[in-house]
C-alpha atoms as an extended CHARMM CRD file, in Angstrom:
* protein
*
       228  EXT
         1         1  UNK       CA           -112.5060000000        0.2450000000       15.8030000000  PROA      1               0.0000000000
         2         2  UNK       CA           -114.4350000000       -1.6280000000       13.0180000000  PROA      2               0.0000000000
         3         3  UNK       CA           -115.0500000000       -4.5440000000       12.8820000000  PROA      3               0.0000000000
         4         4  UNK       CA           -112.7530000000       -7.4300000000       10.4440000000  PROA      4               0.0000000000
         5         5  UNK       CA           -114.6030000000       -9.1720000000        7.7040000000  PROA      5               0.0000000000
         6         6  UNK       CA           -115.3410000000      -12.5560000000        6.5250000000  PROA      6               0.0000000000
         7         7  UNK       CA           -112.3150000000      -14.2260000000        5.2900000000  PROA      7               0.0000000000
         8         8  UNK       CA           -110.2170000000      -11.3910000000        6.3040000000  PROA      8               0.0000000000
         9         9  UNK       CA           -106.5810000000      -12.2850000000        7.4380000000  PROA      9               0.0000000000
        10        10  UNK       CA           -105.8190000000      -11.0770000000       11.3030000000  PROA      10              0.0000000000
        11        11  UNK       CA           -102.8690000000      -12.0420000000       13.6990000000  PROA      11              0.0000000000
        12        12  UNK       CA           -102.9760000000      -13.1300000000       16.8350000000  PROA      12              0.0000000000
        13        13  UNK       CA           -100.2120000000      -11.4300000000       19.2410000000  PROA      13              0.0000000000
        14        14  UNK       CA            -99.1110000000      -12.6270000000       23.1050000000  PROA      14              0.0000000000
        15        15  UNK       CA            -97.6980000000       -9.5080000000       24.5830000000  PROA      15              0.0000000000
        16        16  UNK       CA            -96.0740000000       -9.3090000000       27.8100000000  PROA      16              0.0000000000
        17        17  UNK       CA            -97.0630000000       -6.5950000000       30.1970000000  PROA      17              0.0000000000
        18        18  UNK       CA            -92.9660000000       -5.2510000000       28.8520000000  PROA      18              0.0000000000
        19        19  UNK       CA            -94.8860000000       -4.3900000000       25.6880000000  PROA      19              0.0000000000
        20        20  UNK       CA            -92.7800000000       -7.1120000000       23.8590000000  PROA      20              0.0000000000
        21        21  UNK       CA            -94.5310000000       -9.4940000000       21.3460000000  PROA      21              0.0000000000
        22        22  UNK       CA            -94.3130000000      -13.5470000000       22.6610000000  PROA      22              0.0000000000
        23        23  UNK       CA            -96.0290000000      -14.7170000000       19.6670000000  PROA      23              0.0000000000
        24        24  UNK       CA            -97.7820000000      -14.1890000000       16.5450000000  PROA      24              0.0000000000
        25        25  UNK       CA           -100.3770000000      -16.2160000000       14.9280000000  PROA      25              0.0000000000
        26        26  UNK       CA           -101.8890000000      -15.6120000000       11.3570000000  PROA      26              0.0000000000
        27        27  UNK       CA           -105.7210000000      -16.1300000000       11.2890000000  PROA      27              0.0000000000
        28        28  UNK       CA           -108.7800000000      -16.2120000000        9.3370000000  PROA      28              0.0000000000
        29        29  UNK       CA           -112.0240000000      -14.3060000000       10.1640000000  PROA      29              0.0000000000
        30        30  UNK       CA           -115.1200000000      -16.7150000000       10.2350000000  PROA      30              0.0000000000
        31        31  UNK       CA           -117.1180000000      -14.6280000000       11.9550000000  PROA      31              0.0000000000
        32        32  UNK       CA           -116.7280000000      -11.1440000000       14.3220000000  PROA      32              0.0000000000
        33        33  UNK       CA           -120.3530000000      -10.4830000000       16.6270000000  PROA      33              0.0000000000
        34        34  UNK       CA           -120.1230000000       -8.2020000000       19.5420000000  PROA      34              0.0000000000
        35        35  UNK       CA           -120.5830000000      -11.6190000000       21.2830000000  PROA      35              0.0000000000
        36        36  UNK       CA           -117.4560000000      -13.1290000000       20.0210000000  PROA      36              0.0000000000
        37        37  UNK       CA           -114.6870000000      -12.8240000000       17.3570000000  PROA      37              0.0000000000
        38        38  UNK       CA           -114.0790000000      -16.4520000000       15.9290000000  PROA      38              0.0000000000
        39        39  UNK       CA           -111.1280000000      -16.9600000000       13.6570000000  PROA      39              0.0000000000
        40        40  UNK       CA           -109.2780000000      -20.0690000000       12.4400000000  PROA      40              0.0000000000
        41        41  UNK       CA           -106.3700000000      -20.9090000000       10.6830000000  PROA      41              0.0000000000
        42        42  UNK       CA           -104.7960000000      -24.4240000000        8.7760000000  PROA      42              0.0000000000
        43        43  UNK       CA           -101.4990000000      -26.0210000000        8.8120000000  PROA      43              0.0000000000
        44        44  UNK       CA            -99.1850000000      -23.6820000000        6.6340000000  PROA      44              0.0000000000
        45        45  UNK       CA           -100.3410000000      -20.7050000000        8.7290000000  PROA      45              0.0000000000
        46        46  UNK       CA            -97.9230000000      -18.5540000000        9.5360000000  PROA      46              0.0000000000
        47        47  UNK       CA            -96.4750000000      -17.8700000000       13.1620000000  PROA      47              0.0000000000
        48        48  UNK       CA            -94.0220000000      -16.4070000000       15.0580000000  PROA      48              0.0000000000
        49        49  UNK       CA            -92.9000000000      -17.6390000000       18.6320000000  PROA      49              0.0000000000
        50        50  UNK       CA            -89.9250000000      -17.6820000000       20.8630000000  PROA      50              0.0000000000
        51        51  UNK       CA            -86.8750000000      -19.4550000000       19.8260000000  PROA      51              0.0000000000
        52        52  UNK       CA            -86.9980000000      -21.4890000000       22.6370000000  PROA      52              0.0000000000
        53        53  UNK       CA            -90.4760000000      -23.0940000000       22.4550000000  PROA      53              0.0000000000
        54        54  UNK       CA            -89.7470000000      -23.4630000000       18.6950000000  PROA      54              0.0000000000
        55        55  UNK       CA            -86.5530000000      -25.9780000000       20.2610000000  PROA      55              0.0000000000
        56        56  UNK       CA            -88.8930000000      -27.4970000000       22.7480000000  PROA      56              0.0000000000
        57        57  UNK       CA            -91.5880000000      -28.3370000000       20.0200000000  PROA      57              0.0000000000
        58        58  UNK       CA            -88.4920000000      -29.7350000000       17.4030000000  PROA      58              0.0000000000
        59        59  UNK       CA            -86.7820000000      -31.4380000000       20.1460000000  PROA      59              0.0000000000
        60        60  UNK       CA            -90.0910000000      -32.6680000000       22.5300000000  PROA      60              0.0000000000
        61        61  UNK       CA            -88.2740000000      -31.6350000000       25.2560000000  PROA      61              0.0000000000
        62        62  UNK       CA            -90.5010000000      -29.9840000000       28.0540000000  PROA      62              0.0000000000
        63        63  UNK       CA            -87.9110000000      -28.4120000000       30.1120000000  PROA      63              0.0000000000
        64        64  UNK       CA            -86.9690000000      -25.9390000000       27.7730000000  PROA      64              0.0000000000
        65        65  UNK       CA            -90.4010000000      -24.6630000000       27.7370000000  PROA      65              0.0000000000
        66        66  UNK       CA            -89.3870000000      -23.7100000000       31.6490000000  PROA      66              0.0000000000
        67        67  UNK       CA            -86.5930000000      -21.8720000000       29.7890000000  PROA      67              0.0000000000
        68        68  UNK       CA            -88.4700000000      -20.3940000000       28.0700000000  PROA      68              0.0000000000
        69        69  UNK       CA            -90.5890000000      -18.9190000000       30.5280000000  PROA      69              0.0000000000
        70        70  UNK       CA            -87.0680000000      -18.3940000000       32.5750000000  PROA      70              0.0000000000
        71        71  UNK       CA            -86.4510000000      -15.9390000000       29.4200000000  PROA      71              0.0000000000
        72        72  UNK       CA            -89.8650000000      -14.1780000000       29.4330000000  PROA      72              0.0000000000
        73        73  UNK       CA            -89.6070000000      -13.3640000000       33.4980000000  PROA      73              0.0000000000
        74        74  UNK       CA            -86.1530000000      -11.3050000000       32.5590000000  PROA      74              0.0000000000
        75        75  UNK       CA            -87.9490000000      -10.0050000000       29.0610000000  PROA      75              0.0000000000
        76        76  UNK       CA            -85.3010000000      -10.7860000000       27.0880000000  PROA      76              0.0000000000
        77        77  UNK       CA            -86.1940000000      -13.2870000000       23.9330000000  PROA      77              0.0000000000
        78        78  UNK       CA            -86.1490000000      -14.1260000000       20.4500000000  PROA      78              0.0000000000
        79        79  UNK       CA            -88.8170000000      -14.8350000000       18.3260000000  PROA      79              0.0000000000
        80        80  UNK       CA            -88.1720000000      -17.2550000000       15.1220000000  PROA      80              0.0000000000
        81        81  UNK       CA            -90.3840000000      -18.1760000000       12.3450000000  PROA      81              0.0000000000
        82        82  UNK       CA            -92.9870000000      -21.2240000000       12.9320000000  PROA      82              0.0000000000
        83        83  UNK       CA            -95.3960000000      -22.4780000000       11.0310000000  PROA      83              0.0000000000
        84        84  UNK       CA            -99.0290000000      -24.3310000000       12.1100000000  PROA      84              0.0000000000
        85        85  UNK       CA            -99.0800000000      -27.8370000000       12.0240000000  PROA      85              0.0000000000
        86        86  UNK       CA           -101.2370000000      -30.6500000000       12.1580000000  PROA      86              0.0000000000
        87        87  UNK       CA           -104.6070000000      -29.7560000000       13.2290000000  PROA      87              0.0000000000
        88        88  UNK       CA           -107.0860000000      -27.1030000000       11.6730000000  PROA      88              0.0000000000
        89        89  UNK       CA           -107.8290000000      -24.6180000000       14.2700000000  PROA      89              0.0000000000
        90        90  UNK       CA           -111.0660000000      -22.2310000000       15.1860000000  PROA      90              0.0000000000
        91        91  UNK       CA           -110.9520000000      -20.2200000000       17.5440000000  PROA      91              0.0000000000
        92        92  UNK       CA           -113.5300000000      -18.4100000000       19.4830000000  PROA      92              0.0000000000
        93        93  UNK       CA           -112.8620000000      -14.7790000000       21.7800000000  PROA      93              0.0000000000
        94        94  UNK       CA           -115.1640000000      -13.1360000000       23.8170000000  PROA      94              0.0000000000
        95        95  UNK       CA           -113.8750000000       -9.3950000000       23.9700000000  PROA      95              0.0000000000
        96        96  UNK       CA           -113.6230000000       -9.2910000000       27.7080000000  PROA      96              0.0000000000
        97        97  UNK       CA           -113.5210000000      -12.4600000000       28.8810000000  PROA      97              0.0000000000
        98        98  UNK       CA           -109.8350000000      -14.3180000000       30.2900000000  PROA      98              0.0000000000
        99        99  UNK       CA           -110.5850000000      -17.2840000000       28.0470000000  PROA      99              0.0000000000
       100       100  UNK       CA           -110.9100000000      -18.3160000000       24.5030000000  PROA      100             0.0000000000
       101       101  UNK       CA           -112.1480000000      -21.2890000000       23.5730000000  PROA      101             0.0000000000
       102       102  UNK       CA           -110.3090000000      -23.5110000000       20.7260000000  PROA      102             0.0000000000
       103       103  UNK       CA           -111.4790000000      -26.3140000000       18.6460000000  PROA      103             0.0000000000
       104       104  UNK       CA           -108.7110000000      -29.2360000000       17.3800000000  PROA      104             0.0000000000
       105       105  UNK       CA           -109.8260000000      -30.6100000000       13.6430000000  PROA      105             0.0000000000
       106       106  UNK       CA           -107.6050000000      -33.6310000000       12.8810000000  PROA      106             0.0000000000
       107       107  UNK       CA           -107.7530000000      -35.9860000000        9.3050000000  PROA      107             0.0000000000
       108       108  UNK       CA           -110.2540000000      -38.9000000000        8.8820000000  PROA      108             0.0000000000
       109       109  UNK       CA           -110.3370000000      -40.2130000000        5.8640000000  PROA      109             0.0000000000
       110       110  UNK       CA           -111.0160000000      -37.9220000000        3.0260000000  PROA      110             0.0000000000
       111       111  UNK       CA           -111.9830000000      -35.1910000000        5.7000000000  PROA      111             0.0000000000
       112       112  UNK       CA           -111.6440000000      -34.1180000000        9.1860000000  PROA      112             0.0000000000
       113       113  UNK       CA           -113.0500000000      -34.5990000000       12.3830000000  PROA      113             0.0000000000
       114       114  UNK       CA           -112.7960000000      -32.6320000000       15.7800000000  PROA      114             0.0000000000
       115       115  UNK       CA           -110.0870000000      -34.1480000000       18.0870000000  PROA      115             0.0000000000
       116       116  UNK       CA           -111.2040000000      -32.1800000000       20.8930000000  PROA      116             0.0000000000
       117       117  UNK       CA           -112.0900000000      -28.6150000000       22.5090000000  PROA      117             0.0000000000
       118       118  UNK       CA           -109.0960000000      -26.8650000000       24.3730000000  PROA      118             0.0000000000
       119       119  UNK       CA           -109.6560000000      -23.5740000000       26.6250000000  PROA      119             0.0000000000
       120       120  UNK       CA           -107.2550000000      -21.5190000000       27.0770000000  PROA      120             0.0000000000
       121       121  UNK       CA           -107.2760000000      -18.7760000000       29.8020000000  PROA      121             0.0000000000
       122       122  UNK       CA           -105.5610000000      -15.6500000000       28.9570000000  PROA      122             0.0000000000
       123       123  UNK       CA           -105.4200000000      -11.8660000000       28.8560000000  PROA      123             0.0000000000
       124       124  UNK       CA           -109.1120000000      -10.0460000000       27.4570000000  PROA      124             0.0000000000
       125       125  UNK       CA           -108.8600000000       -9.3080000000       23.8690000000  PROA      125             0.0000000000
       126       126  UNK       CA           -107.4190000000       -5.4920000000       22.9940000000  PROA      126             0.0000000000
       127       127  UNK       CA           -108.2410000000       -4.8830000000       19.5760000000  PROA      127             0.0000000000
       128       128  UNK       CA           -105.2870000000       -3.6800000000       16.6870000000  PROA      128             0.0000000000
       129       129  UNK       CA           -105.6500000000       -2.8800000000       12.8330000000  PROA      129             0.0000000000
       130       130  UNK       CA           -103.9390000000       -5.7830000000       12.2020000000  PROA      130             0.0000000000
       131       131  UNK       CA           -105.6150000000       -7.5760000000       14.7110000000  PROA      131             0.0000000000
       132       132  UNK       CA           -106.1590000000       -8.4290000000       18.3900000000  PROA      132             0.0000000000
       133       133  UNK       CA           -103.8590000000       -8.7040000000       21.6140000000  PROA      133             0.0000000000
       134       134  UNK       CA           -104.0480000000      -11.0670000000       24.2940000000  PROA      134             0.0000000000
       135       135  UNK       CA           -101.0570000000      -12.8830000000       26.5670000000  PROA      135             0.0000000000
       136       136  UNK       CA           -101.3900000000      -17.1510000000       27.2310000000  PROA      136             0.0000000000
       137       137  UNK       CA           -101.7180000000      -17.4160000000       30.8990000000  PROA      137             0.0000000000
       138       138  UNK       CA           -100.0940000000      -20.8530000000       30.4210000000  PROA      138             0.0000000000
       139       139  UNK       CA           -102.8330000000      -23.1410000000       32.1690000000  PROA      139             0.0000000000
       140       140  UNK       CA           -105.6320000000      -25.2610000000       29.6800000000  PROA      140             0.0000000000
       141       141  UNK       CA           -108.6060000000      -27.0880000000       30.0070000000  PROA      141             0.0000000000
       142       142  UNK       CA           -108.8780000000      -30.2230000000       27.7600000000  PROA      142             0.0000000000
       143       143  UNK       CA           -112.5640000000      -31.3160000000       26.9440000000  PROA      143             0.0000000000
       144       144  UNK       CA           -113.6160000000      -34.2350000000       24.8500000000  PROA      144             0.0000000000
       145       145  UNK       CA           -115.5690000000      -34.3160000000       21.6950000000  PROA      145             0.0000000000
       146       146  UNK       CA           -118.5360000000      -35.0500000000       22.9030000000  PROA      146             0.0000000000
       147       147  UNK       CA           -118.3750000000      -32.6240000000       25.9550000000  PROA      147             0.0000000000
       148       148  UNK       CA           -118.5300000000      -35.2150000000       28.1890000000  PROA      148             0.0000000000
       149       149  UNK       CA           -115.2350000000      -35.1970000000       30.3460000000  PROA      149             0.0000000000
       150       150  UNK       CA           -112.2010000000      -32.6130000000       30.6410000000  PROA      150             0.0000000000
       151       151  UNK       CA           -108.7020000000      -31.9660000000       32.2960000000  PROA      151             0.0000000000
       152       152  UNK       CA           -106.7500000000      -29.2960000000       33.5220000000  PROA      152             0.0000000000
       153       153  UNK       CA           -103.2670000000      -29.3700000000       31.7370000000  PROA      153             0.0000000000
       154       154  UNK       CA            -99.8650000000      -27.3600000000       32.4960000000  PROA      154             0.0000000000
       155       155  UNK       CA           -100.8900000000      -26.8570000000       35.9680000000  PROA      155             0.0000000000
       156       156  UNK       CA            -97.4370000000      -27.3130000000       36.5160000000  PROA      156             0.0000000000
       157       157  UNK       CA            -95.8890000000      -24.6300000000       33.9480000000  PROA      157             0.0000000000
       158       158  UNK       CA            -98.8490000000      -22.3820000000       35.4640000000  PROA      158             0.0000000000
       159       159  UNK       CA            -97.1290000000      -22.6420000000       39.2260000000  PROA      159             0.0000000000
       160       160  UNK       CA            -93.8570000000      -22.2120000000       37.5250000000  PROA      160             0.0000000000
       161       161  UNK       CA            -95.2040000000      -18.8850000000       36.3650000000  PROA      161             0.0000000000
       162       162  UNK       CA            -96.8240000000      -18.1310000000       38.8250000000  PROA      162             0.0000000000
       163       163  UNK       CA            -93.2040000000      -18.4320000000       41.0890000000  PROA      163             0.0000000000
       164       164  UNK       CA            -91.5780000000      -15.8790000000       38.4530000000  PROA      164             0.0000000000
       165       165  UNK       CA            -94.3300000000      -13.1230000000       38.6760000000  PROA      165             0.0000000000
       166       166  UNK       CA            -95.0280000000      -13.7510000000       35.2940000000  PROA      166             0.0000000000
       167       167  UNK       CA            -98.3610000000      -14.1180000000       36.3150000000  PROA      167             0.0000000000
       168       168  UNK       CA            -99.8040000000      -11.8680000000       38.9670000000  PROA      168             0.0000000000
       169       169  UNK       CA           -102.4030000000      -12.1410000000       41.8720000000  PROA      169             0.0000000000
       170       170  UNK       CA           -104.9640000000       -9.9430000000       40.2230000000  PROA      170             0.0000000000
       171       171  UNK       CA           -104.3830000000      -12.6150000000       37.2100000000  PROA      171             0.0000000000
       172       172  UNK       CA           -104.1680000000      -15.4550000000       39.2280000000  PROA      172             0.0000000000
       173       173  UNK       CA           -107.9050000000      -14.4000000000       40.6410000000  PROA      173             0.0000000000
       174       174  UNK       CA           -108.7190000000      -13.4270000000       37.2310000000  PROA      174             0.0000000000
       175       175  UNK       CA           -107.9830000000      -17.1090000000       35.9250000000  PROA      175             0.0000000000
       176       176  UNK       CA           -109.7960000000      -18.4290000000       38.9880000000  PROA      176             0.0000000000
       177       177  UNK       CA           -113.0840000000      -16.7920000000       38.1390000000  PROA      177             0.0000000000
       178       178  UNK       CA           -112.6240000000      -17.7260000000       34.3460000000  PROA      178             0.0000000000
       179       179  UNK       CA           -112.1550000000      -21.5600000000       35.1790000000  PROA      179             0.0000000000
       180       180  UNK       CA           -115.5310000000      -21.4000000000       37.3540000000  PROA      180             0.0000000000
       181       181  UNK       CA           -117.0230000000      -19.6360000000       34.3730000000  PROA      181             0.0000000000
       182       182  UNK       CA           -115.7750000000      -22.4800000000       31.8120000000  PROA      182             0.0000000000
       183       183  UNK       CA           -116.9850000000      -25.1650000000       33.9470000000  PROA      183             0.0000000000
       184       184  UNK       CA           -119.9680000000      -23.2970000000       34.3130000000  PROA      184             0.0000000000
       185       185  UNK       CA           -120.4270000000      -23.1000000000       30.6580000000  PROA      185             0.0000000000
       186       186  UNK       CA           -119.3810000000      -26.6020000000       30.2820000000  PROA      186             0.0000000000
       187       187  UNK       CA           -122.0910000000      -28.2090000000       32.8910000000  PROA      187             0.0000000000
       188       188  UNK       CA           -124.8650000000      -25.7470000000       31.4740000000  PROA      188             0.0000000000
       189       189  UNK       CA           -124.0220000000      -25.9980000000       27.7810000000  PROA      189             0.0000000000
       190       190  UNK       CA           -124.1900000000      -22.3900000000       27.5350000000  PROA      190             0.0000000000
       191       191  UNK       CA           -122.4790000000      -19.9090000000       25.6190000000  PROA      191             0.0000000000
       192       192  UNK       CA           -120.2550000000      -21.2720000000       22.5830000000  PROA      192             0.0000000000
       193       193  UNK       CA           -120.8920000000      -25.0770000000       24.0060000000  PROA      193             0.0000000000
       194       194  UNK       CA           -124.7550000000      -24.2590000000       23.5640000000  PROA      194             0.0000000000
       195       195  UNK       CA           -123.7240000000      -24.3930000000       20.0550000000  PROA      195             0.0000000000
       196       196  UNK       CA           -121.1220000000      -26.9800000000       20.1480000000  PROA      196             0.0000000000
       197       197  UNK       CA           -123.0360000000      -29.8660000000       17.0150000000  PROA      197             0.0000000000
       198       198  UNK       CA           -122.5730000000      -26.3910000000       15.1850000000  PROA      198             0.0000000000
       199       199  UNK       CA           -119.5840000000      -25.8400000000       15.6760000000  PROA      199             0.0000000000
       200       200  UNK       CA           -118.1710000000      -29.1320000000       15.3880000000  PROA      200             0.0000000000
       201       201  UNK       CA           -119.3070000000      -29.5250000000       11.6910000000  PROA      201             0.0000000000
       202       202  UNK       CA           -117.4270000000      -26.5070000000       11.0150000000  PROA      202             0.0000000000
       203       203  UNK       CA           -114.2900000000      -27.0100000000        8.3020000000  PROA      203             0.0000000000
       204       204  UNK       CA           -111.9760000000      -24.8350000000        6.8850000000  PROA      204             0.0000000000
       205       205  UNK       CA           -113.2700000000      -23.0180000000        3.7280000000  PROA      205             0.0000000000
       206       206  UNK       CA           -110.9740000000      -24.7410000000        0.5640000000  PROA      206             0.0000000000
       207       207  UNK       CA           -111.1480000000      -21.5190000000       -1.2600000000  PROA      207             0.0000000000
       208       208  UNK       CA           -109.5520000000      -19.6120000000        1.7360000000  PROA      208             0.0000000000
       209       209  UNK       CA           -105.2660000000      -19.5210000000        0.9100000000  PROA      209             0.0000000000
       210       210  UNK       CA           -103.0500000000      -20.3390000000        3.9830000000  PROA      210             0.0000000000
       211       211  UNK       CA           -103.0500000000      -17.2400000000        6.2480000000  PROA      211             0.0000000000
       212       212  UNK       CA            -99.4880000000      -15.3120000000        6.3630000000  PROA      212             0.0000000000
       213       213  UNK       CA            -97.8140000000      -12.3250000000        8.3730000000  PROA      213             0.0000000000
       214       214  UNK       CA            -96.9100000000       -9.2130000000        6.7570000000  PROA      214             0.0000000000
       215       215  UNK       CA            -93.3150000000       -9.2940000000        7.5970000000  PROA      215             0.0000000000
       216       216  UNK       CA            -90.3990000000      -11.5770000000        9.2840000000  PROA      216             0.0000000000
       217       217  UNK       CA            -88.6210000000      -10.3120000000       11.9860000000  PROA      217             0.0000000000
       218       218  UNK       CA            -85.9550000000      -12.1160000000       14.1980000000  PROA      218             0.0000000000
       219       219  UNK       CA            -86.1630000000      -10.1410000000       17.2030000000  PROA      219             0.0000000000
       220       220  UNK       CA            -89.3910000000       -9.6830000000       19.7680000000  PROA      220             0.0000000000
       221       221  UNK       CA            -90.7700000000       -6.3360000000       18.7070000000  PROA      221             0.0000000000
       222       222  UNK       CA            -91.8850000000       -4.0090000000       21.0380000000  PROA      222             0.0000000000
       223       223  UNK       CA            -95.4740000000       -2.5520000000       20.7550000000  PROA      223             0.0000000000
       224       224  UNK       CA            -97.5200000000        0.4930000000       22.2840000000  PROA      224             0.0000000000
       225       225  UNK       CA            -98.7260000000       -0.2250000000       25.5810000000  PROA      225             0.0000000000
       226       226  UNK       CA           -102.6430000000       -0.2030000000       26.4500000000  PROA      226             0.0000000000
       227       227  UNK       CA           -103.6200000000        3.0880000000       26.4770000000  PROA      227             0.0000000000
       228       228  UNK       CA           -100.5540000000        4.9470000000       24.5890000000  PROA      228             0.0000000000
C-alpha cells in the first residue's frame, strides 16, 4: 500500500478482535517514513467513540469507563459523534511496534507549549486506504516535558481488562515487552526521544483546516478482519 502524503487527512480506527470499530480519530499526515507514520490533529477534529466514554468524559465520571469496557467484553456498543478538545496532538507509529508515542500541546500565551509526552501501548499498526488500524490496550505511560520523570496510568482499567479477556496473554506479554522497550527508549534517548527538542517545537500548520470523517454513523461498524 502507498504511502499517505503531507497534509493528507487519515483516521485513526480501534478495532476489536469482533471486527467492530471502538473509535475513530481524524488525523493529519506530518510525516510517513518506513520508520514511523506521525500524524496530528487540533481541537475541532473529528472523532467517533463509544457512547459510553463520550458520558464518562461529559459527566467525569470514571466508572462508566468500566462500563464501557463491560460493553466491549460482550461486543455490543454504540459509537456517537465526538469531537477533539483541548490539546493539539502528534502522534508518532512505528508499523510494528505495540506502542505509539503521543505528544500533548496546550496554550501559552499567544502560542503553545508541550504539556507532556503520553505512550500508549496498543495493537501494531495495519494499514487501510483511509488509514491505519490499531486497538488501545488501555494502560499509558505519562512522561514529563523535559523527559525527566514518568508514570504508569490506568493500571487499574488495564487489570479490569485484563479480568474480561479483553486483553489476552499473548497481549498481555506483548505489552510487557513494549513497556521494557519504552523505558528503554526513555533511559537511552533513542528512537523518537533521540529527537525529542525536535519534536517539541513542532506546532500545528495554520494553513492545515480541522481534520473531518467522511461520514456519521450511529452504530459500531463492522470491518474486514486481518487477512480477509
Amino acid at each position: 500500500m502507498r504511502g499517505f502524503e503531507t497534509g493528507q487527512t487519515v483516521v485513526r480506527r480501534d478495532v476489536h478482535r469482533s471486527g467492530r470499530v471502538w473509535s475513530e480519530l481524524a488525523l493529519r499526515v506530518v510525516a510517513d517514513t518506513g520508520e514511523a507514520l506521525v500524524t496530528a490533529c487540533a481541537p475541532g477534529a473529528q472523532a467517533r467513540w463509544p457512547a459510553l466514554y463520550a458520558q464518562a468524559r461529559a459527566e467525569g465520571d470514571r466508572s462508566v469507563r468500566t462500563e464501557a469496557f463491560d460493553a466491549m467484553a460482550t461486543g455490543e456498543w454504540e459509537l456517537a459523534a465526538g469531537v477533539w478538545q483541548e490539546t493539539d496532538l502528534l502522534l508518532w507509529k512505528p508499523p510494528t511496534s505495540w506502542f505509539s508515542v503521543n505528544a500533548f500541546f496546550v496554550p501559552d500565551g499567544d502560542g503553545r507549549r508541550l504539556r507532556n509526552w503520553y505512550v500508549n501501548f496498543e495493537h501494531p499498526t495495519r494499514r487501510t486506504e483511509a488509514g491505519f488500524d490499531t486497538l488501545d490496550l488501555t494502560v499509558d505511560l505519562i512522561v514529563a516535558p523535559d523527559l525527566t520523570g514518568w508514570e504508569w496510568k490506568d493500571e487499574d482499567e488495564y487489570a479490569h481488562v485484563r479480568r474480561l479477556g479483553i486483553v489476552s496473554d499473548t497481549e498481555h506479554r506483548a505489552v510487557d515487552d513494549a513497556r521494557g522497550e519504552v523505558l528503554a527508549m526513555l533511559t537511552g534517548r533513542s528512537g523518537v526521544f533521540a529527537q525529542a527538542e525536535r519534536w517539541a517545537a513542532w506546532r500545528w500548520e495554520p494553513a492545515w483546516p480541522t481534520p473531518c470523517l467522511s461520514r456519521p454513523t450511529a452504530a459500531a461498524e463492522r470491518v474486514a478482519p486481518e487477512g480477509g
